XYZ file of N, CA and C in Angstrom:
861
model
N 22.063 7.356 6.755
C 21.069 5.985 6.744
C 21.896 4.962 8.435
N 20.869 4.594 8.807
C 21.103 4.152 10.634
C 21.268 2.502 10.031
N 21.522 1.642 10.642
C 21.557 0.404 10.836
C 22.015 -0.247 12.044
N 20.692 -1.248 12.420
C 20.826 -1.445 13.694
C 20.386 -3.299 13.159
N 21.501 -3.860 14.308
C 21.608 -5.481 14.127
C 21.015 -6.097 14.482
N 19.488 -6.918 14.465
C 19.054 -7.539 14.125
C 19.180 -8.768 15.140
N 20.178 -9.697 15.001
C 20.978 -10.565 15.293
C 22.752 -10.735 14.916
N 23.157 -11.790 15.877
C 24.359 -11.734 15.660
C 25.293 -13.242 15.143
N 23.463 -14.239 15.426
C 24.644 -15.082 15.597
C 24.407 -15.927 14.755
N 25.180 -17.407 14.521
C 24.608 -18.599 13.228
C 23.967 -19.250 13.902
N 23.833 -20.705 12.684
C 22.431 -21.234 12.337
C 21.265 -21.505 13.379
N 23.008 -21.818 14.782
C 21.981 -22.983 15.935
C 21.606 -21.944 16.548
N 21.617 -19.981 16.914
C 22.084 -19.349 17.813
C 22.785 -19.195 18.717
N 22.666 -18.663 19.866
C 23.442 -18.518 20.466
C 22.545 -17.792 21.938
N 22.509 -18.421 23.106
C 23.020 -19.502 23.930
C 22.299 -20.611 22.511
N 23.257 -21.990 22.095
C 22.643 -23.108 21.433
C 22.133 -24.052 22.527
N 21.114 -24.500 21.666
C 19.915 -25.959 22.775
C 21.179 -26.707 23.884
N 20.878 -27.210 24.721
C 21.389 -27.865 25.763
C 22.424 -27.762 26.017
N 23.150 -26.726 25.126
C 25.012 -26.843 25.263
C 25.484 -25.999 27.130
N 26.116 -26.696 27.216
C 26.653 -25.819 28.562
C 28.051 -25.187 29.027
N 28.343 -24.602 27.556
C 29.901 -24.238 27.721
C 29.299 -22.692 28.507
N 30.793 -22.610 28.285
C 30.875 -20.837 28.992
C 30.467 -20.224 28.048
N 30.055 -19.731 27.891
C 29.765 -18.876 26.544
C 28.088 -18.957 26.103
N 27.815 -19.932 26.631
C 26.044 -20.643 26.541
C 25.456 -19.547 28.016
N 26.754 -20.803 28.691
C 25.905 -19.366 30.329
C 26.203 -18.932 30.261
N 26.575 -17.660 29.259
C 27.223 -16.356 30.040
C 26.055 -15.334 30.087
N 26.401 -14.009 31.269
C 25.739 -13.980 31.841
C 25.873 -11.849 30.978
N 26.695 -12.271 29.941
C 26.703 -10.973 29.008
C 26.180 -11.533 28.194
N 24.735 -10.052 27.943
C 23.965 -9.700 27.298
C 24.849 -9.731 25.427
N 26.253 -9.799 25.042
C 27.114 -9.315 24.250
C 26.688 -10.868 23.583
N 27.226 -12.017 24.609
C 26.317 -13.216 24.163
C 25.678 -13.937 23.191
N 24.098 -14.087 24.025
C 23.249 -14.240 23.387
C 23.108 -13.331 21.499
N 23.276 -14.411 20.678
C 22.731 -13.848 19.713
C 22.037 -14.763 18.583
N 21.296 -13.900 18.358
C 20.189 -14.527 17.628
C 20.558 -14.912 16.436
N 19.986 -15.110 15.287
C 20.236 -15.182 13.729
C 20.181 -14.331 13.030
N 21.081 -14.458 11.994
C 22.282 -13.205 11.372
C 20.624 -11.933 11.154
N 21.003 -11.244 11.367
C 20.035 -9.872 10.714
C 19.825 -9.003 11.160
N 19.561 -7.380 9.574
C 19.751 -6.120 10.323
C 18.672 -5.685 9.354
N 18.331 -4.116 10.765
C 17.368 -3.696 9.883
C 17.913 -2.135 9.601
N 17.261 -1.532 8.286
C 18.180 -0.142 8.342
C 17.266 1.186 7.772
N 17.014 2.296 8.543
C 16.521 3.565 8.031
C 17.388 4.423 7.124
N 16.771 4.336 5.475
C 18.044 5.580 5.251
C 17.386 6.659 5.145
N 18.017 7.857 5.352
C 17.506 8.889 4.730
C 16.534 9.711 4.623
N 15.954 8.714 3.833
C 14.447 9.597 3.446
C 13.669 8.417 3.707
N 14.223 8.346 5.137
C 12.438 7.048 5.400
C 12.410 6.368 5.103
N 12.782 5.280 4.103
C 12.884 4.214 4.199
C 13.771 3.342 5.107
N 12.748 2.227 5.045
C 12.871 0.627 6.065
C 13.173 -0.731 5.683
N 14.678 -0.900 5.651
C 14.706 -2.353 4.770
C 15.346 -2.920 5.656
N 15.142 -4.241 5.324
C 15.389 -5.483 5.649
C 16.322 -6.359 5.351
N 17.374 -6.909 5.793
C 17.927 -7.633 5.589
C 18.138 -8.977 5.865
N 17.466 -9.965 5.407
C 17.752 -11.757 6.339
C 16.578 -11.135 6.705
N 15.699 -12.890 7.200
C 14.493 -12.832 8.016
C 14.301 -14.557 8.959
N 14.995 -14.543 9.918
C 15.302 -15.638 10.013
C 13.377 -16.037 11.106
N 14.671 -18.041 12.138
C 13.294 -17.677 13.099
C 12.767 -17.176 13.709
N 13.673 -16.508 14.376
C 13.656 -15.176 15.595
C 12.835 -13.725 14.938
N 12.534 -13.811 14.304
C 12.232 -12.674 13.398
C 11.075 -11.652 14.202
N 9.555 -11.980 14.439
C 8.981 -12.111 15.621
C 9.642 -11.120 17.122
N 10.629 -12.177 17.537
C 11.331 -11.674 18.477
C 11.840 -10.645 18.013
N 13.025 -9.492 17.513
C 13.770 -9.390 16.915
C 12.953 -8.328 16.696
N 11.464 -8.456 15.945
C 10.482 -7.142 15.433
C 10.184 -6.881 16.976
N 9.950 -7.224 17.904
C 8.806 -6.402 18.980
C 10.284 -6.142 20.118
N 11.327 -6.828 19.689
C 11.912 -6.198 20.801
C 12.710 -4.227 19.806
N 13.341 -4.504 19.487
C 13.914 -3.760 18.189
C 12.654 -2.469 17.547
N 12.171 -3.094 18.018
C 10.521 -1.471 17.032
C 10.857 -1.394 15.274
N 10.687 -2.706 14.555
C 10.594 -2.833 13.284
C 9.237 -2.840 12.848
N 8.417 -2.098 12.485
C 7.322 -1.508 12.462
C 6.915 -0.683 10.746
N 6.987 -0.899 9.951
C 7.468 -0.843 8.251
C 8.654 -1.232 8.073
N 8.949 -1.653 6.778
C 9.503 -3.041 6.163
C 9.191 -2.383 4.068
N 9.813 -1.264 3.816
C 9.685 -1.164 3.060
C 10.434 -2.173 1.648
N 11.060 -2.526 2.150
C 12.160 -4.449 0.857
C 12.477 -4.940 2.209
N 12.596 -6.320 1.770
C 13.530 -7.688 2.318
C 14.373 -7.844 1.169
N 15.799 -8.111 1.474
C 17.065 -8.659 0.797
C 17.399 -9.878 1.131
N 17.063 -10.564 0.754
C 17.426 -11.788 1.470
C 19.464 -12.119 0.851
N 19.494 -12.455 1.206
C 21.062 -13.153 1.415
C 21.604 -14.523 0.081
N 20.496 -15.606 0.623
C 19.984 -16.694 0.259
C 18.648 -17.874 1.109
N 19.236 -18.581 0.637
C 17.699 -19.376 1.259
C 17.779 -20.315 2.540
N 18.709 -20.373 3.303
C 18.995 -21.155 4.342
C 18.297 -20.750 5.675
N 17.396 -22.041 5.931
C 16.668 -21.614 7.353
C 16.905 -20.377 8.097
N 18.016 -19.802 8.508
C 18.345 -19.030 9.916
C 18.510 -17.496 8.514
N 18.381 -17.989 7.841
C 18.076 -16.126 6.781
C 16.715 -15.833 6.374
N 15.434 -17.004 5.857
C 14.358 -17.259 5.627
C 12.677 -17.470 6.636
N 13.582 -18.608 6.809
C 11.875 -18.606 7.965
C 11.502 -17.850 9.068
N 11.845 -16.371 8.742
C 10.543 -15.829 9.910
C 9.704 -15.551 8.521
N 9.888 -15.072 7.217
C 9.857 -14.960 6.193
C 7.575 -15.033 6.746
N 7.118 -16.062 6.741
C 5.438 -15.240 7.071
C 4.798 -14.938 8.822
N 6.000 -14.179 8.848
C 5.681 -12.869 9.690
C 4.924 -11.049 9.481
N 5.795 -12.036 8.263
C 5.365 -10.139 6.664
C 3.996 -9.880 6.132
N 3.606 -10.976 6.769
C 2.113 -9.964 7.124
C 1.239 -10.108 7.724
N 2.437 -9.430 8.661
C 1.975 -8.386 9.932
C 2.383 -7.357 9.292
N 2.452 -6.933 7.937
C 3.395 -5.421 6.713
C 2.577 -5.639 5.859
N 1.985 -6.107 5.787
C 1.260 -6.594 3.567
C 0.999 -8.263 3.720
N -0.444 -7.752 3.672
C -1.068 -9.476 3.916
C -2.118 -9.077 3.012
N -2.612 -10.325 2.548
C -4.159 -10.945 1.921
C -4.507 -11.891 2.267
N -5.931 -11.007 2.673
C -6.712 -11.693 3.364
C -7.998 -12.348 3.753
N -8.097 -12.997 3.761
C -10.040 -13.692 3.816
C -11.121 -12.627 4.094
N -12.033 -12.772 3.455
C -12.794 -11.297 4.646
C -14.094 -12.405 4.087
N -14.775 -12.153 5.324
C -16.968 -13.206 5.448
C -17.611 -12.452 5.820
N -18.090 -11.140 4.639
C -19.821 -11.013 5.592
C -20.470 -11.463 4.961
N -22.259 -10.890 5.935
C -23.055 -11.204 5.249
C -22.611 -11.855 4.878
N -22.659 -10.586 3.177
C -23.475 -10.898 2.484
C -22.579 -11.334 1.124
N -21.205 -10.992 1.286
C -20.487 -12.366 0.677
C -18.961 -12.640 1.341
N -18.399 -13.311 0.164
C -16.410 -13.246 1.003
C -15.776 -12.849 -0.252
N -14.465 -11.954 0.357
C -14.099 -11.066 -0.707
C -12.748 -11.065 0.003
N -12.098 -10.554 -0.649
C -10.371 -10.681 -0.818
C -9.403 -9.383 0.233
N -9.132 -8.738 1.035
C -8.664 -7.839 1.353
C -7.273 -7.506 0.346
N -6.051 -6.832 -0.083
C -5.761 -6.591 -0.837
C -4.344 -5.561 -0.745
N -2.649 -6.328 0.212
C -2.319 -5.001 0.920
C -1.308 -5.056 -0.570
N -0.545 -3.816 -0.465
C 0.499 -3.298 -1.143
C 1.438 -4.952 -1.216
N 2.101 -6.039 -1.952
C 3.177 -6.013 -1.608
C 4.174 -5.564 -1.426
N 5.343 -7.025 -0.347
C 6.266 -6.326 0.065
C 7.758 -6.580 -1.372
N 8.440 -6.439 -2.030
C 9.380 -6.523 -2.124
C 10.321 -7.210 -2.186
N 11.105 -8.433 -1.778
C 11.681 -8.891 -2.466
C 13.307 -9.468 -3.324
N 14.375 -8.842 -2.843
C 15.259 -8.699 -3.667
C 16.186 -9.528 -3.360
N 16.516 -10.731 -4.866
C 17.733 -11.554 -4.297
C 18.202 -12.458 -5.365
N 18.465 -13.310 -5.534
C 19.310 -14.330 -6.841
C 17.908 -15.694 -7.303
N 18.970 -16.124 -7.784
C 17.460 -17.085 -8.328
C 17.325 -18.135 -8.188
N 18.045 -18.745 -7.746
C 17.836 -19.881 -6.309
C 17.099 -19.590 -5.326
N 17.368 -19.439 -4.849
C 16.605 -18.478 -3.417
C 15.324 -17.430 -3.814
N 14.903 -17.237 -5.434
C 13.413 -17.103 -5.697
C 12.353 -18.601 -6.299
N 13.095 -19.736 -6.194
C 13.024 -20.236 -6.131
C 12.438 -21.356 -4.774
N 13.376 -21.211 -4.299
C 13.408 -22.203 -2.895
C 11.798 -20.807 -1.888
N 12.072 -19.779 -2.300
C 10.378 -19.065 -1.359
C 9.237 -20.188 -2.203
N 10.027 -20.574 -3.759
C 8.447 -20.198 -4.300
C 8.224 -21.706 -3.470
N 8.780 -22.281 -3.359
C 8.566 -23.512 -3.580
C 8.508 -24.048 -2.632
N 9.304 -23.495 -0.964
C 9.053 -23.746 0.659
C 7.683 -22.774 0.870
N 7.490 -21.650 -0.020
C 5.821 -20.618 0.691
C 4.824 -20.736 -0.941
N 4.668 -21.654 -1.322
C 3.677 -21.535 -2.049
C 2.390 -21.184 -1.948
N 1.949 -21.383 -1.105
C 1.280 -20.889 -0.316
C 0.520 -19.105 -0.035
N 2.228 -18.253 -0.057
C 2.253 -17.070 -0.852
C 1.281 -16.237 -2.195
N 1.349 -17.790 -2.923
C 1.658 -17.590 -4.101
C -0.346 -17.669 -4.320
N -1.265 -17.702 -3.891
C -2.558 -18.419 -3.698
C -3.191 -17.973 -3.624
N -4.320 -17.968 -3.845
C -4.800 -16.770 -2.968
C -6.235 -17.433 -1.408
N -6.053 -17.179 -0.324
C -6.319 -18.339 0.452
C -7.932 -18.381 0.415
N -8.509 -18.904 0.806
C -9.924 -19.950 0.304
C -10.442 -19.041 2.107
N -9.720 -19.441 3.487
C -10.324 -19.495 4.278
C -9.382 -19.025 5.595
N -8.909 -18.115 6.787
C -7.788 -18.279 7.930
C -7.783 -16.993 7.862
N -6.900 -17.335 8.683
C -5.413 -15.410 8.437
C -5.026 -14.956 7.562
N -4.911 -15.425 6.262
C -4.159 -14.998 5.576
C -3.057 -15.414 5.505
N -2.005 -14.443 4.619
C -0.958 -14.509 4.761
C -0.274 -13.037 4.099
N 1.067 -13.701 4.036
C 2.438 -12.383 4.090
C 1.539 -11.997 1.756
N 1.545 -10.240 1.068
C 1.823 -10.482 0.070
C 3.677 -10.013 -0.539
N 3.570 -10.680 -1.845
C 5.046 -10.522 -1.337
C 4.940 -10.522 -2.894
N 6.456 -9.501 -3.663
C 7.222 -10.094 -5.021
C 8.401 -9.925 -5.200
N 8.924 -11.206 -5.855
C 10.147 -11.917 -5.367
C 10.619 -11.149 -6.857
N 11.413 -9.928 -7.521
C 12.742 -9.979 -8.090
C 13.490 -9.797 -7.881
N 14.505 -10.756 -8.611
C 16.156 -11.231 -9.127
C 16.090 -9.667 -9.091
N 17.866 -10.252 -8.847
C 18.404 -9.306 -8.222
C 19.718 -9.122 -9.121
N 20.481 -8.530 -9.932
C 21.423 -8.417 -10.910
C 21.495 -7.578 -11.239
N 22.058 -6.671 -11.150
C 22.621 -5.129 -11.274
C 21.974 -3.802 -10.283
N 22.235 -2.573 -9.385
C 21.805 -2.186 -8.985
C 20.722 -1.933 -9.284
N 20.266 -1.276 -7.987
C 18.379 -0.793 -8.318
C 18.565 0.004 -7.366
N 17.116 0.978 -6.639
C 16.583 1.845 -5.935
C 16.576 1.829 -5.256
N 15.904 2.261 -4.155
C 15.174 1.870 -2.431
C 14.860 3.165 -2.892
N 14.182 3.778 -3.117
C 14.670 5.498 -2.730
C 15.363 6.069 -3.193
N 15.889 7.272 -2.406
C 17.345 7.650 -2.350
C 18.484 6.435 -2.269
N 18.082 5.858 -2.038
C 19.120 4.553 -2.072
C 19.717 3.405 -2.300
N 21.438 4.007 -3.211
C 21.488 2.849 -4.459
C 21.725 1.365 -3.572
N 20.850 0.723 -4.347
C 21.706 -1.512 -3.304
C 22.023 -1.416 -4.516
N 23.285 -2.318 -4.244
C 24.367 -3.298 -4.977
C 24.200 -4.622 -5.160
N 23.524 -5.676 -5.741
C 24.299 -6.886 -4.841
C 25.112 -7.477 -5.430
N 25.891 -7.982 -3.919
C 27.199 -8.234 -4.376
C 27.221 -9.976 -4.126
N 27.560 -10.393 -5.734
C 27.728 -11.929 -6.165
C 28.663 -12.508 -4.767
N 28.963 -13.932 -4.200
C 29.221 -14.376 -2.515
C 29.091 -16.009 -3.258
N 30.397 -17.313 -2.509
C 30.462 -17.972 -2.497
C 29.884 -18.268 -1.048
N 29.028 -19.583 -0.784
C 28.916 -20.322 0.675
C 29.356 -21.255 0.123
N 30.623 -21.390 0.882
C 30.265 -22.983 0.139
C 30.494 -23.472 -1.335
N 29.658 -23.986 -2.221
C 29.649 -24.224 -3.732
C 27.721 -23.877 -3.576
N 27.289 -22.955 -2.331
C 26.518 -22.122 -2.922
C 26.834 -20.193 -2.887
N 25.691 -20.259 -4.107
C 26.295 -19.168 -4.680
C 24.635 -17.742 -3.124
N 25.485 -16.822 -3.055
C 24.417 -16.751 -1.856
C 24.898 -15.168 -2.342
N 24.344 -13.793 -2.095
C 24.567 -12.283 -2.421
C 25.168 -11.679 -1.262
N 25.435 -10.658 -1.510
C 26.262 -9.262 -0.390
C 25.222 -8.719 -0.698
N 25.348 -7.433 0.382
C 24.658 -6.239 -0.007
C 25.523 -5.035 0.017
N 24.897 -3.990 -0.683
C 25.721 -2.927 -0.246
C 24.498 -1.568 -0.563
N 25.024 -0.403 0.257
C 23.520 0.585 0.435
C 24.073 2.194 0.316
N 24.389 2.052 -0.355
C 24.738 3.655 -0.393
C 24.017 4.886 -0.896
N 24.664 5.981 -0.119
C 23.240 7.425 -0.375
C 24.076 8.370 -0.708
N 24.079 9.263 -1.488
C 24.858 10.883 -1.271
C 24.888 12.123 -0.010
N 26.091 11.581 0.664
C 25.272 13.411 1.886
C 26.487 14.012 1.552
N 25.692 15.636 1.235
C 27.041 16.658 1.428
C 27.652 16.383 -0.292
N 26.430 15.675 -1.100
C 27.219 15.974 -2.425
C 28.418 14.480 -3.174
N 28.481 13.802 -1.772
C 29.230 12.392 -1.135
C 29.157 11.340 -1.092
N 29.184 10.017 -1.828
C 28.040 8.719 -1.617
C 29.225 8.025 -0.486
N 28.257 7.413 0.342
C 29.421 7.414 1.225
C 28.168 5.170 1.512
N 28.938 4.199 2.478
C 28.120 3.603 1.661
C 28.550 2.566 2.604
N 26.924 1.855 3.738
C 27.714 0.293 3.706
C 27.381 -1.273 3.217
N 28.538 -1.585 3.735
C 28.198 -3.085 3.612
C 28.176 -3.763 4.525
N 26.864 -5.073 3.835
C 26.727 -6.818 4.376
C 26.966 -7.808 4.064
N 28.631 -8.329 3.664
C 28.492 -9.636 3.511
C 27.702 -11.080 4.751
N 27.336 -11.423 4.671
C 27.274 -13.204 5.683
C 26.813 -13.971 4.974
N 27.018 -15.115 5.111
C 27.762 -16.701 4.392
C 27.916 -16.565 3.363
N 29.638 -16.227 4.052
C 30.721 -16.741 2.610
C 32.210 -16.715 2.683
N 31.697 -18.292 1.887
C 33.594 -18.692 2.481
C 34.779 -18.187 1.156
N 34.047 -17.048 -0.081
C 34.913 -16.545 -0.697
C 33.965 -15.127 -1.832
N 34.900 -14.394 -1.503
C 34.256 -13.180 -2.641
C 35.061 -12.913 -3.124
N 34.974 -13.393 -4.992
C 35.680 -12.976 -6.011
C 36.170 -11.562 -5.907
N 37.433 -11.377 -6.597
C 38.115 -9.743 -6.641
C 36.462 -9.386 -7.256
N 36.786 -9.848 -8.625
C 35.081 -9.192 -9.477
C 34.434 -7.796 -9.050
N 33.328 -9.151 -7.655
C 32.892 -8.655 -6.877
C 33.384 -7.940 -5.088
N 35.043 -7.711 -5.087
C 35.488 -6.537 -4.241
C 35.116 -5.369 -5.134
N 35.822 -5.378 -6.406
C 35.559 -4.027 -7.708
C 34.593 -3.635 -7.228
N 33.561 -4.937 -7.872
C 32.188 -3.809 -7.970
C 31.319 -3.309 -6.264
N 32.309 -3.651 -5.258
C 31.469 -3.020 -3.998
C 33.070 -1.304 -4.115
N 34.090 -1.376 -4.474
C 34.669 -0.523 -4.896
C 34.236 0.715 -5.580
N 33.464 0.451 -7.284
C 32.714 0.685 -8.340
C 31.565 1.521 -7.547
N 30.495 0.835 -6.805
C 29.575 1.592 -5.777
C 29.558 2.507 -4.512
N 30.804 1.560 -3.418
C 30.653 2.254 -3.258
C 31.304 4.221 -2.490
N 31.916 4.385 -3.176
C 32.414 5.824 -2.917
C 33.429 5.762 -1.132
N 32.791 6.370 -0.619
C 33.750 6.474 0.877
C 32.411 4.482 1.941
N 33.512 4.197 1.727
C 32.835 2.489 2.684
C 32.674 2.838 4.190
N 32.105 3.905 4.377
C 31.893 3.887 6.208
C 31.857 2.431 7.385
N 30.950 1.346 6.905
C 30.592 0.155 7.945
C 30.432 -0.826 6.820
N 32.050 -1.767 7.257
C 31.650 -3.102 6.726
C 31.405 -4.618 7.413
N 30.148 -4.674 7.650
C 29.149 -6.371 8.398
C 30.284 -7.143 8.113
N 30.449 -8.414 8.048
C 31.191 -9.905 7.192
C 30.831 -10.451 7.995
N 30.962 -11.942 7.809
C 31.046 -12.738 7.850
C 32.207 -13.592 8.598
N 32.588 -13.924 10.403
C 33.401 -13.975 10.737
C 32.820 -14.806 12.155
N 32.615 -16.696 11.139
C 32.285 -17.390 12.296
C 33.089 -18.105 13.593
N 33.981 -18.136 13.393
C 35.194 -18.383 14.846
C 36.292 -18.221 14.401
N 37.914 -19.049 15.353
C 38.627 -18.635 14.753
C 39.306 -20.018 13.709
N 38.800 -21.112 13.986
C 38.651 -22.325 13.395
C 38.920 -22.090 11.854
N 39.179 -22.669 10.346
C 38.557 -22.819 9.163
C 36.686 -23.846 9.218
N 36.153 -23.326 8.902
C 35.271 -23.826 8.072
C 34.851 -24.039 6.326
N 34.375 -25.268 6.083
C 33.903 -25.052 4.775
C 33.095 -24.218 4.092
N 31.872 -23.418 4.652
C 30.842 -22.654 3.753
C 31.123 -20.888 4.381
N 32.535 -21.028 5.996
C 32.480 -19.659 6.245
C 33.556 -19.433 6.469
N 33.813 -17.317 6.413
C 35.073 -17.115 6.432
C 35.262 -17.303 8.384
N 36.698 -18.436 8.256
C 36.781 -17.767 10.149
C 37.389 -16.468 10.001
N 38.253 -16.041 12.028
C 38.359 -14.669 12.330
C 39.494 -13.963 10.469
N 40.617 -14.871 11.037
C 41.341 -14.619 10.039
C 41.343 -14.231 8.748
N 40.269 -14.653 7.895
C 39.206 -15.285 6.308
C 38.944 -13.665 6.669
N 37.722 -13.088 7.960
C 37.617 -12.566 7.077
C 37.990 -10.985 6.871
N 39.059 -10.760 8.331
C 40.103 -9.845 8.054
C 40.895 -10.150 7.335
N 41.192 -10.918 6.231
C 41.908 -10.279 5.180
C 41.418 -9.690 4.019
N 39.270 -11.069 4.123
C 39.049 -9.904 3.108
C 38.988 -8.395 3.474
N 38.302 -8.006 4.825
C 38.230 -7.118 5.019
C 39.366 -5.943 4.185
N 40.567 -6.479 4.706
C 41.501 -5.030 4.408
C 41.943 -4.979 2.630
N 40.696 -6.356 2.085
C 41.185 -6.067 0.045
C 40.007 -5.084 0.119
N 38.881 -5.156 0.765
C 37.838 -4.331 0.683
C 38.092 -2.931 1.440
N 38.083 -2.531 2.472
C 38.545 -1.227 3.030
C 36.985 -0.909 3.051
N 37.525 -0.178 5.018
C 35.912 0.360 5.179
C 36.748 1.373 6.297
N 35.805 2.449 7.281
C 36.242 2.954 8.039
C 36.204 1.050 9.444
N 34.850 1.134 9.212
C 34.396 0.277 10.473
C 34.379 -0.644 9.722
N 35.185 -1.359 10.840
C 35.008 -3.458 10.612
C 34.229 -3.973 11.816
N 32.690 -4.855 11.118
C 31.626 -5.545 12.598
C 31.654 -7.150 12.283
N 31.732 -8.112 12.813
C 32.087 -9.461 12.854
C 30.810 -9.653 12.864
N 30.641 -10.623 11.731
C 28.727 -11.058 12.220
C 28.746 -12.778 11.079
N 27.550 -13.477 12.225
C 26.960 -14.684 12.119
C 27.994 -15.714 13.330
N 28.436 -14.972 14.391
C 29.749 -15.940 14.887
C 28.850 -17.360 15.888
N 30.072 -18.125 16.783
C 28.840 -18.920 16.477
C 29.002 -19.021 18.471
N 29.157 -20.194 19.528
C 29.234 -19.938 21.092
C 30.924 -20.581 21.167
N 31.977 -20.807 20.201
C 32.951 -21.017 20.787
C 34.103 -19.516 21.340
N 33.583 -18.477 21.283
C 34.076 -17.772 21.526
C 33.179 -16.267 22.014
N 32.909 -15.904 23.249
C 32.279 -14.955 23.870
C 32.912 -13.399 22.638
N 32.094 -12.523 23.673
C 32.564 -10.731 22.939
C 33.859 -10.850 23.180
N 34.118 -10.986 23.997
C 35.721 -10.445 24.666
C 36.796 -11.066 23.959
N 36.173 -12.234 24.228
C 37.558 -12.501 23.832
C 37.828 -13.046 22.062
N 36.817 -12.842 22.150
C 36.501 -12.086 20.129
C 36.853 -11.117 19.792
N 36.727 -10.104 20.769
C 37.869 -8.803 21.453
C 39.189 -9.030 20.993
N 39.370 -10.009 22.541
C 40.804 -10.232 22.678
C 42.061 -10.633 21.651
N 41.087 -11.370 20.905
C 41.355 -12.428 18.775
C 41.517 -10.942 18.468
N 40.601 -10.635 18.109
C 41.638 -9.421 17.201
C 42.166 -8.163 16.810
N 42.556 -7.855 18.668
C 43.542 -6.782 19.104
C 44.766 -8.506 18.617
N 44.774 -8.991 18.743
C 46.200 -9.736 19.392
C 46.628 -10.364 17.950
N 45.702 -9.970 16.844
C 46.322 -10.772 15.143
C 46.345 -9.373 14.152
N 44.990 -8.072 14.286
C 45.455 -6.398 13.606
C 46.069 -6.632 13.091
N 47.711 -6.614 13.879
C 48.856 -6.696 13.079
C 49.407 -7.056 12.189
N 48.731 -7.897 11.628
C 49.259 -8.767 10.816
C 48.485 -8.156 9.141
N 47.363 -7.086 9.715
C 46.559 -6.840 8.236
C 46.987 -4.633 8.834
N 48.020 -4.503 8.034
C 48.691 -3.121 7.642
C 47.737 -2.333 7.460
N 47.005 -2.597 5.738
C 46.454 -1.657 5.257
C 44.112 -1.740 5.528
N 43.907 -2.613 6.963
C 43.197 -3.028 8.022
C 43.101 -1.210 8.663
N 41.767 -0.803 9.026
C 41.612 0.127 10.262
C 41.332 -0.281 11.420
N 41.715 -0.193 12.424
C 42.099 -0.145 13.310
C 40.558 -0.965 14.338
N 39.418 -0.485 13.717
C 38.008 -0.007 14.045
C 37.509 -0.965 13.853
N 37.929 -2.545 14.218
C 37.565 -3.868 14.164
C 36.484 -3.932 15.564
N 35.662 -5.057 15.333
C 34.943 -5.629 16.534
C 34.175 -6.051 16.411
N 33.640 -7.527 16.500
C 32.263 -7.962 17.116
C 31.319 -7.217 17.114
N 30.807 -7.728 16.530
C 29.061 -7.322 16.166
C 28.741 -7.754 17.368
N 27.195 -7.064 17.655
C 26.287 -8.000 19.042
C 24.988 -7.369 18.528
N 23.765 -7.951 19.591
C 22.431 -8.254 18.887
C 22.262 -6.920 19.644
N 21.506 -5.838 19.086
C 21.333 -4.348 18.974
C 21.750 -3.365 19.322
N 23.270 -4.297 18.748
C 24.286 -2.636 17.414
C 22.890 -2.093 17.427
N 23.239 -0.680 17.229
C 22.971 0.621 16.177
C 24.463 1.380 15.761
N 24.076 1.368 14.234
C 25.018 2.097 13.888
C 24.794 3.368 12.701
N 25.101 4.312 12.852
C 24.677 5.830 12.185
C 25.522 5.989 11.664
N 25.766 6.626 10.137
C 26.635 6.994 10.012
C 25.753 8.306 9.019
């Protein structure tokens, strides 16, 4: 299994529009952060996208996102959802007219797994997905699926992890495969300010060896709907993983500054692996 970070930034992205701060003016490519999303290739060559923000088209072209077998949504905020129209490049319902007649071309739907509220929001904001097009370029064809329990995409076990993003319920995602008869996993937990012990236990129950944890870590200062750096490290220590990466980061700290902050505070978390660092756009992780 391999995971590509398509975006590691918060809702504004980095650089922030009209901002002249040090990070936004930085020439370090690791300080250029698109909206948070990851793209996963499983061992049996299934391709899974987690979240689809406004920059998805640019991310897809840059990192060769040429196939999507499933989309996992954490929640329905715009920075995680509003690139969804570009799914029509992978699966679409198109209006076709010939001299003799008019007809529809139906491709297989892309399954979208998420929670109940996000399904309602997709149906409301993108209602045109669910009616036949009368004319024009068509639209994506999707199948919305409420994810309550573990399910499989190919040979990969997918487990939804309930979390809280302020007062909003979100889903983290645990992906588990067997290698040499042993389960090993990647966990992607973004947009959260609280993860219950029950959800942590759910990760432990299903993960086998947790090779990689990618976790929401907005900034140094506390926030009402996101983990800050120390809260992310505290939660990562409870979960346990061989490697931990921050995501959904603001422009308050650059990549190198965040690395220094982690190093300074790592001793406060004795059970946490020393492999803790900020992620960056384009990061490729293989397990």
